[in-house]
Short mmCIF file of C-alpha atoms and ligand atoms in Angstrom, two decimals:
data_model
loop_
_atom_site.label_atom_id
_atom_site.label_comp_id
_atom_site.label_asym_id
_atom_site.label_seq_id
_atom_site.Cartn_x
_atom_site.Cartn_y
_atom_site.Cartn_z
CA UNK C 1 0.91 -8.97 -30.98
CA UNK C 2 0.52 -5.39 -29.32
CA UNK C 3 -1.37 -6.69 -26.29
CA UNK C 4 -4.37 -3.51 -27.30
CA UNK C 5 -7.65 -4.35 -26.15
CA UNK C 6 -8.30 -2.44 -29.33
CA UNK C 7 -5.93 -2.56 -32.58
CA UNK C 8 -7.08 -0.46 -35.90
CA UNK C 9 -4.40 0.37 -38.76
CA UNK C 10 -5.36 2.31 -41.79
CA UNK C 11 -8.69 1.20 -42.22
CA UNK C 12 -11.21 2.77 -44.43
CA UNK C 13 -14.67 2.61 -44.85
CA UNK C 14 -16.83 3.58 -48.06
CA UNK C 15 -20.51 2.94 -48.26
CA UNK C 16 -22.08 2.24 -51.28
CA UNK C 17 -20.16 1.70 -55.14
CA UNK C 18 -20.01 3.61 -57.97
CA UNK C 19 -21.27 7.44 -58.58
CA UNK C 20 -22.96 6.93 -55.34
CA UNK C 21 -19.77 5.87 -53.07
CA UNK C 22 -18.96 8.13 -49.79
CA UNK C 23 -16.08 7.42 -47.81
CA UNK C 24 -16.51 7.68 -44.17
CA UNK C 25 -12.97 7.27 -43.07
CA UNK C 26 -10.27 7.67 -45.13
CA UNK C 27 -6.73 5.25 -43.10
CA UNK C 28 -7.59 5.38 -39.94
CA UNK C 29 -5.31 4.32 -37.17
CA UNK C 30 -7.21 3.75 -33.34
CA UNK C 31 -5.60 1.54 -30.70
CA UNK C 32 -7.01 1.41 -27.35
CA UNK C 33 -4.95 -0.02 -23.96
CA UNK C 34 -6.92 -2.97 -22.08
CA UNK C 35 -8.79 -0.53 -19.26
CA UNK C 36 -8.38 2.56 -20.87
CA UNK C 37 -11.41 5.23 -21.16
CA UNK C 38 -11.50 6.59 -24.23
CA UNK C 39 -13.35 9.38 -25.97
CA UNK C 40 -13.69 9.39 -29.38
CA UNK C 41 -15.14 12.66 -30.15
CA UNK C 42 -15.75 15.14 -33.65
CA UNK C 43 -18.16 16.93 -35.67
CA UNK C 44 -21.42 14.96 -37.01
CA UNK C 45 -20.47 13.31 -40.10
CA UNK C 46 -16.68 12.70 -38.99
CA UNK C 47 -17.11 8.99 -38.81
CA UNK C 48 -17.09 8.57 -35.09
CA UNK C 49 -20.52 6.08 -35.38
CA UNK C 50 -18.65 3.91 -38.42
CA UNK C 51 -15.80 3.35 -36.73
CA UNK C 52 -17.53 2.20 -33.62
CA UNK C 53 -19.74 -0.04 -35.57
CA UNK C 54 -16.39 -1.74 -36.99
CA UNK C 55 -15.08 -2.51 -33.62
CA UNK C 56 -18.39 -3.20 -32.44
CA UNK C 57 -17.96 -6.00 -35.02
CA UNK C 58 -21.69 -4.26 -36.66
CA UNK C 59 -19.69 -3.50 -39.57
CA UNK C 60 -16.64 -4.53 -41.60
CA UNK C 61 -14.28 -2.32 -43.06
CA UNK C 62 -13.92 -1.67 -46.38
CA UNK C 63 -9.46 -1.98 -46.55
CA UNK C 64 -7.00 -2.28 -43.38
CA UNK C 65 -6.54 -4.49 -39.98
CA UNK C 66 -8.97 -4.65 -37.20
CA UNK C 67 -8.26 -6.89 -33.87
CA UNK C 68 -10.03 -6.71 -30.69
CA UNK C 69 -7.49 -8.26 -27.88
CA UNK C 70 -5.36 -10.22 -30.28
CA UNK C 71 -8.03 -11.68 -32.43
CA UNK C 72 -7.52 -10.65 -36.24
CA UNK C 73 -11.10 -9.82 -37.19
CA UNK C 74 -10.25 -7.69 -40.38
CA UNK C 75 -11.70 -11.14 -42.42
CA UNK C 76 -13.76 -12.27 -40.06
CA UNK C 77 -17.36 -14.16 -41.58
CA UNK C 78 -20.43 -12.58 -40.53
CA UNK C 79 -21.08 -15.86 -38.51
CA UNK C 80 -17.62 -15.40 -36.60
CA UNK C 81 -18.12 -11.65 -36.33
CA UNK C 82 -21.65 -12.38 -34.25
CA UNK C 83 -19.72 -14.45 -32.59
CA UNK C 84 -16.87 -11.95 -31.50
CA UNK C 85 -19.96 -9.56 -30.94
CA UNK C 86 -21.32 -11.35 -28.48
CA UNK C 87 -18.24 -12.19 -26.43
CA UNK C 88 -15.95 -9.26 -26.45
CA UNK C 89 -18.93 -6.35 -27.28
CA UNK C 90 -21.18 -4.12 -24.65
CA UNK C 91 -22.71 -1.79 -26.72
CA UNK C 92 -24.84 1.19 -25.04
CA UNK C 93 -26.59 3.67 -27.66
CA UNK C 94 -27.22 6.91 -27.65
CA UNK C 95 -31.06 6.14 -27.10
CA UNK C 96 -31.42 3.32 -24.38
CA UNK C 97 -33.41 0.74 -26.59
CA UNK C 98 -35.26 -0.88 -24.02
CA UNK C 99 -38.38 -2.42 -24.72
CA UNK C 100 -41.29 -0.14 -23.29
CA UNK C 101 -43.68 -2.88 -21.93
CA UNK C 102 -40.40 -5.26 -20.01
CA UNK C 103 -39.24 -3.94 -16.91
CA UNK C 104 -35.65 -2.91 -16.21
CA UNK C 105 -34.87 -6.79 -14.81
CA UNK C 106 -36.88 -8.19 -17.65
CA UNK C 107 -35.34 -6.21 -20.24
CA UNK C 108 -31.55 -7.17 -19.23
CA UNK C 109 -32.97 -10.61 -18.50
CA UNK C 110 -34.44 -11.54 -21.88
CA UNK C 111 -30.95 -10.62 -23.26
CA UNK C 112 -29.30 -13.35 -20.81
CA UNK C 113 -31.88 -15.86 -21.70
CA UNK C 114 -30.72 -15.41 -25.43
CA UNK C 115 -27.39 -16.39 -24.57
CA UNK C 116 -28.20 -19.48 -22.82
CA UNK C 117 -29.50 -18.51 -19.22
CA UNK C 118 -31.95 -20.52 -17.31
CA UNK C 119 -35.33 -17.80 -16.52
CA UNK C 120 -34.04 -18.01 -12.96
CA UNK C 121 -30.52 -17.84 -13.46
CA UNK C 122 -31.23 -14.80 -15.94
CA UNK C 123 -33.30 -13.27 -13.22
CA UNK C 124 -31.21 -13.41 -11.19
CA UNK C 125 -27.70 -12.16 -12.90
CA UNK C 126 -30.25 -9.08 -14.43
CA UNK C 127 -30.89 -7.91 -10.63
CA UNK C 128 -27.08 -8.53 -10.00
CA UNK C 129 -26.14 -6.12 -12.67
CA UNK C 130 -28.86 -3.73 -11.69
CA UNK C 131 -27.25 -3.59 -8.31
CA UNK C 132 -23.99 -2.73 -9.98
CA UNK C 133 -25.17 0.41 -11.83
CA UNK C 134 -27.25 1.52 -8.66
CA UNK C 135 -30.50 0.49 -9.64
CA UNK C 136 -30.99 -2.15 -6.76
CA UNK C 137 -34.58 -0.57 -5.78
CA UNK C 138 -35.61 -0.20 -9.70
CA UNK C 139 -36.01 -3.89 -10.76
CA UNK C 140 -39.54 -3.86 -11.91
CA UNK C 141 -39.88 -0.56 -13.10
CA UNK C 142 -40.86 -0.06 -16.47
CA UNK C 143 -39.23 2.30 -18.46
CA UNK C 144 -41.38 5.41 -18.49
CA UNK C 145 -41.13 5.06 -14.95
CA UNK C 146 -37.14 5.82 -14.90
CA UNK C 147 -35.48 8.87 -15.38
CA UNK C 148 -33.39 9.60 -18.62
CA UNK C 149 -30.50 8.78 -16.61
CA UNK C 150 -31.71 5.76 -14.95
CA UNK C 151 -32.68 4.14 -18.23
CA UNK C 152 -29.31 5.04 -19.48
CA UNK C 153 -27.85 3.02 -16.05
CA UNK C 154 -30.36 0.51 -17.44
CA UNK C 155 -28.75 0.38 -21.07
CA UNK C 156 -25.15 0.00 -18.98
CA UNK C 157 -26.22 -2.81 -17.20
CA UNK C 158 -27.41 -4.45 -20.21
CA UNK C 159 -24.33 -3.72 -22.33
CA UNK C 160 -22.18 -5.68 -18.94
CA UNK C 161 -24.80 -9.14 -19.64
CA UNK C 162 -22.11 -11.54 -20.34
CA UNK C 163 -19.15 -9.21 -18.81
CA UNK C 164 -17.70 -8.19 -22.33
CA UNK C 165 -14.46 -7.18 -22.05
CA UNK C 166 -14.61 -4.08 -24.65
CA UNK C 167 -17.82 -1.80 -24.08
CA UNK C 168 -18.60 0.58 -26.49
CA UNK C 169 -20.87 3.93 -26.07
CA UNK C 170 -22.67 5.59 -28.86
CA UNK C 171 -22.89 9.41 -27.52
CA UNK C 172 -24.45 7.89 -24.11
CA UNK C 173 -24.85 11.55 -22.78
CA UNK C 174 -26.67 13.29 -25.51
CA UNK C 175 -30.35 13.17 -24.37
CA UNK C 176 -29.20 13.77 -20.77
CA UNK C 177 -29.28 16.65 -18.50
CA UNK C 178 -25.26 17.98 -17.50
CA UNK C 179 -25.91 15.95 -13.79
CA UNK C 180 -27.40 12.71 -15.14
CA UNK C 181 -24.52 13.08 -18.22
CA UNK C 182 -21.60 13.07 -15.71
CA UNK C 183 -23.51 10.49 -13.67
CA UNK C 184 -23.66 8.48 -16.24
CA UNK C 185 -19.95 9.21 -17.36
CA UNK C 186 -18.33 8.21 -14.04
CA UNK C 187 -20.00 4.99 -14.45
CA UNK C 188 -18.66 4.30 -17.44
CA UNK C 189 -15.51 5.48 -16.21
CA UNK C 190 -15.64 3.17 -13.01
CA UNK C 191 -15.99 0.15 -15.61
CA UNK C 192 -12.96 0.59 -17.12
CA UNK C 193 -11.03 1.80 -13.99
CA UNK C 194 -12.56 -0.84 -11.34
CA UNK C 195 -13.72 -3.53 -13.39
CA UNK C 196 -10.88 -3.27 -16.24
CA UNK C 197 -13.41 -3.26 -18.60
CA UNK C 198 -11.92 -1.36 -21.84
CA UNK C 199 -14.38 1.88 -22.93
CA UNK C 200 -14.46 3.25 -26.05
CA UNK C 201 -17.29 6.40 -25.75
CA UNK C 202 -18.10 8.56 -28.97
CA UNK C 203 -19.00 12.11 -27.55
CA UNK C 204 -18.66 15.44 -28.46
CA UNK C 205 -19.77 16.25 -25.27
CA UNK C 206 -17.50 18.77 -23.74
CA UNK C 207 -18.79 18.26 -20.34
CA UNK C 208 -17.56 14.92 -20.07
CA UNK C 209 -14.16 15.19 -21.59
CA UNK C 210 -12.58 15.88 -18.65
CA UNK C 211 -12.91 12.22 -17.38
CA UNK C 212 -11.26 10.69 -20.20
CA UNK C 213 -7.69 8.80 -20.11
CA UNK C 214 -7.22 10.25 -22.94
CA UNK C 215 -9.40 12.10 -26.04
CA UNK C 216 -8.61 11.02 -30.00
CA UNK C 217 -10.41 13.63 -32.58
CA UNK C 218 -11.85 12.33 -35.70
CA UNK C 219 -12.57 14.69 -38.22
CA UNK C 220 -13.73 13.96 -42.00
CA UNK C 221 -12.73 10.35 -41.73
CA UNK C 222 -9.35 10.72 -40.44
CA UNK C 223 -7.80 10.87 -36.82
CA UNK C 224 -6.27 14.46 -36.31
CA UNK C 225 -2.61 14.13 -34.27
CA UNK C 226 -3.78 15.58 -30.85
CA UNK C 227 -2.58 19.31 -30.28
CA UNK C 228 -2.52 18.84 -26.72
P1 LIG S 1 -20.76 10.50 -37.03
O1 LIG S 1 -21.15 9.37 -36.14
O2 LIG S 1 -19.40 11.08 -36.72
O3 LIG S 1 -21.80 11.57 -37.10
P2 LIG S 1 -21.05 8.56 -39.19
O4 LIG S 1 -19.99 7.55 -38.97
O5 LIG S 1 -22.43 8.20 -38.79
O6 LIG S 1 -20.59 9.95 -38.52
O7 LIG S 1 -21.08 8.94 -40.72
C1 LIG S 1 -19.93 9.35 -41.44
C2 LIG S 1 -20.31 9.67 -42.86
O8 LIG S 1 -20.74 8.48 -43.54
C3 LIG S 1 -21.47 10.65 -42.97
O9 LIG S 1 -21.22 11.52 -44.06
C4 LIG S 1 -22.64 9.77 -43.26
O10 LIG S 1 -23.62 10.46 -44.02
C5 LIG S 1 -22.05 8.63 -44.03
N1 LIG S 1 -22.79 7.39 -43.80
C6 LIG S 1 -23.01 6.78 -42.61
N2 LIG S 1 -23.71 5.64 -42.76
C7 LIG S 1 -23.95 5.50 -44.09
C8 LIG S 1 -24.61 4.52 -44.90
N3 LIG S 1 -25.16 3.43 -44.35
N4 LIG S 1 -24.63 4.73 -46.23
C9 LIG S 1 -24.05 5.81 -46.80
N5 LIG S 1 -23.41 6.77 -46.09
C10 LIG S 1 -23.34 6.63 -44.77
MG1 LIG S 2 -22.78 9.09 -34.93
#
């Protein structure tokens, strides 16, 4: 066992069969350290959103070895793959998905109810995590009454429901303004660095890259050796 918090060896992934078949990455090797933050960054099209999805446990790969802290999911049933999903996965998209008409406590807390909190302990843990991604004074605000930013703290918090050990982010910074991007970034950061969470963020971003560990390219399906 390599002791990664992250473990993928020549996987590929094509969509679709026959005349019709692309694909998206093409032996792909991606191992991330427990705590590390990591950008995964590339052109559109590279296959930075596939390979997410397949350690987000979203999607399977098509050939190769997946395992998320020592747990082989490479043939993994799409029951045991929820599963995994919803104990080792934080995922935060590149728009926040919150529902419009729930506030920020009642958006995070809805997700806790749906894996097994009580309303009040829900509640409760929501305003917890709130507190953790600065948004103590912003419990009952709706959405549209939150800065891009904000809801993106929002979207953070609600990625931490359950403290996942592996959180990934889907371009997190791409709708945002440079100050709420970094903002955003160094919270992301202080996940993996205080919390020893393990971050995985897809960005191409360059005004983020400088608070990586470390940055792995991906271009046309395959991981380019770093020049740097
Ligand atoms: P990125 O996130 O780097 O922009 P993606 O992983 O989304 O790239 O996509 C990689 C390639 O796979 C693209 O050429 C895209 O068109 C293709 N692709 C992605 N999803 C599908 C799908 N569901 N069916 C067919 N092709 C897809
Ligand atoms: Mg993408």
């Amino acid at each position: 066992m390599s002791g990664a918090a992250v473990d993928v060896r020549n996987v590929t992934k094509t969509y679709g069969s026959g005349a019709t078949a692309y694909t998206a990455l093409r032996g792909v090797d991606f191992v991330v350290h427990p705590g590390e933050f990591v950008m995964l960054s590339g052109p559109s099209g590279s296959g930075k959103t596939t390979l997410l999805s397949i350690i987000g446990c979203v999607l399977t790969a098509s050939t190769g070895a997946v395992s998320l802290l020592g747990n082989d999911i490479s043939k993994a049933k799409d029951g045991e793959l929820a599963a995994m999903r919803l104990s080792h996965i934080g995922f935060v998209f590149q728009a926040h998905n919150l529902i419009a008409s729930l506030s920020a406590q009642e958006n995070i807390a809805m997700l806790l109810e749906l894996r097994g909190y009580s309303k009040t302990e829900a509640r409760r843990e929501a305003a917890s995590l709130l507190t953790q991604v600065g948004l103590a004074d912003k419990l009952d605000n709706l959405p549209r009454d939150l800065s891009g930013g904000q809801r993106q703290r929002v979207a953070i918090a609600r990625a931490l429901a359950g403290s996942p050990p592996i959180i990934l982010a889907d371009e997190p910074t791409a709708a945002l303004d440079a100050q709420n991007g970094l903002a955003v970034t160094e919270l992301l950061r202080a996940l993996a660095k205080e919390k020893g969470h393990t971050v995985v963020v897809v960005t191409h971003d360059n005004r983020i890259f400088h608070l990586a560990d470390r940055i792995v390219r991906i271009e046309d399906g395959l991981i380019q050796e770093n020049p740097t």
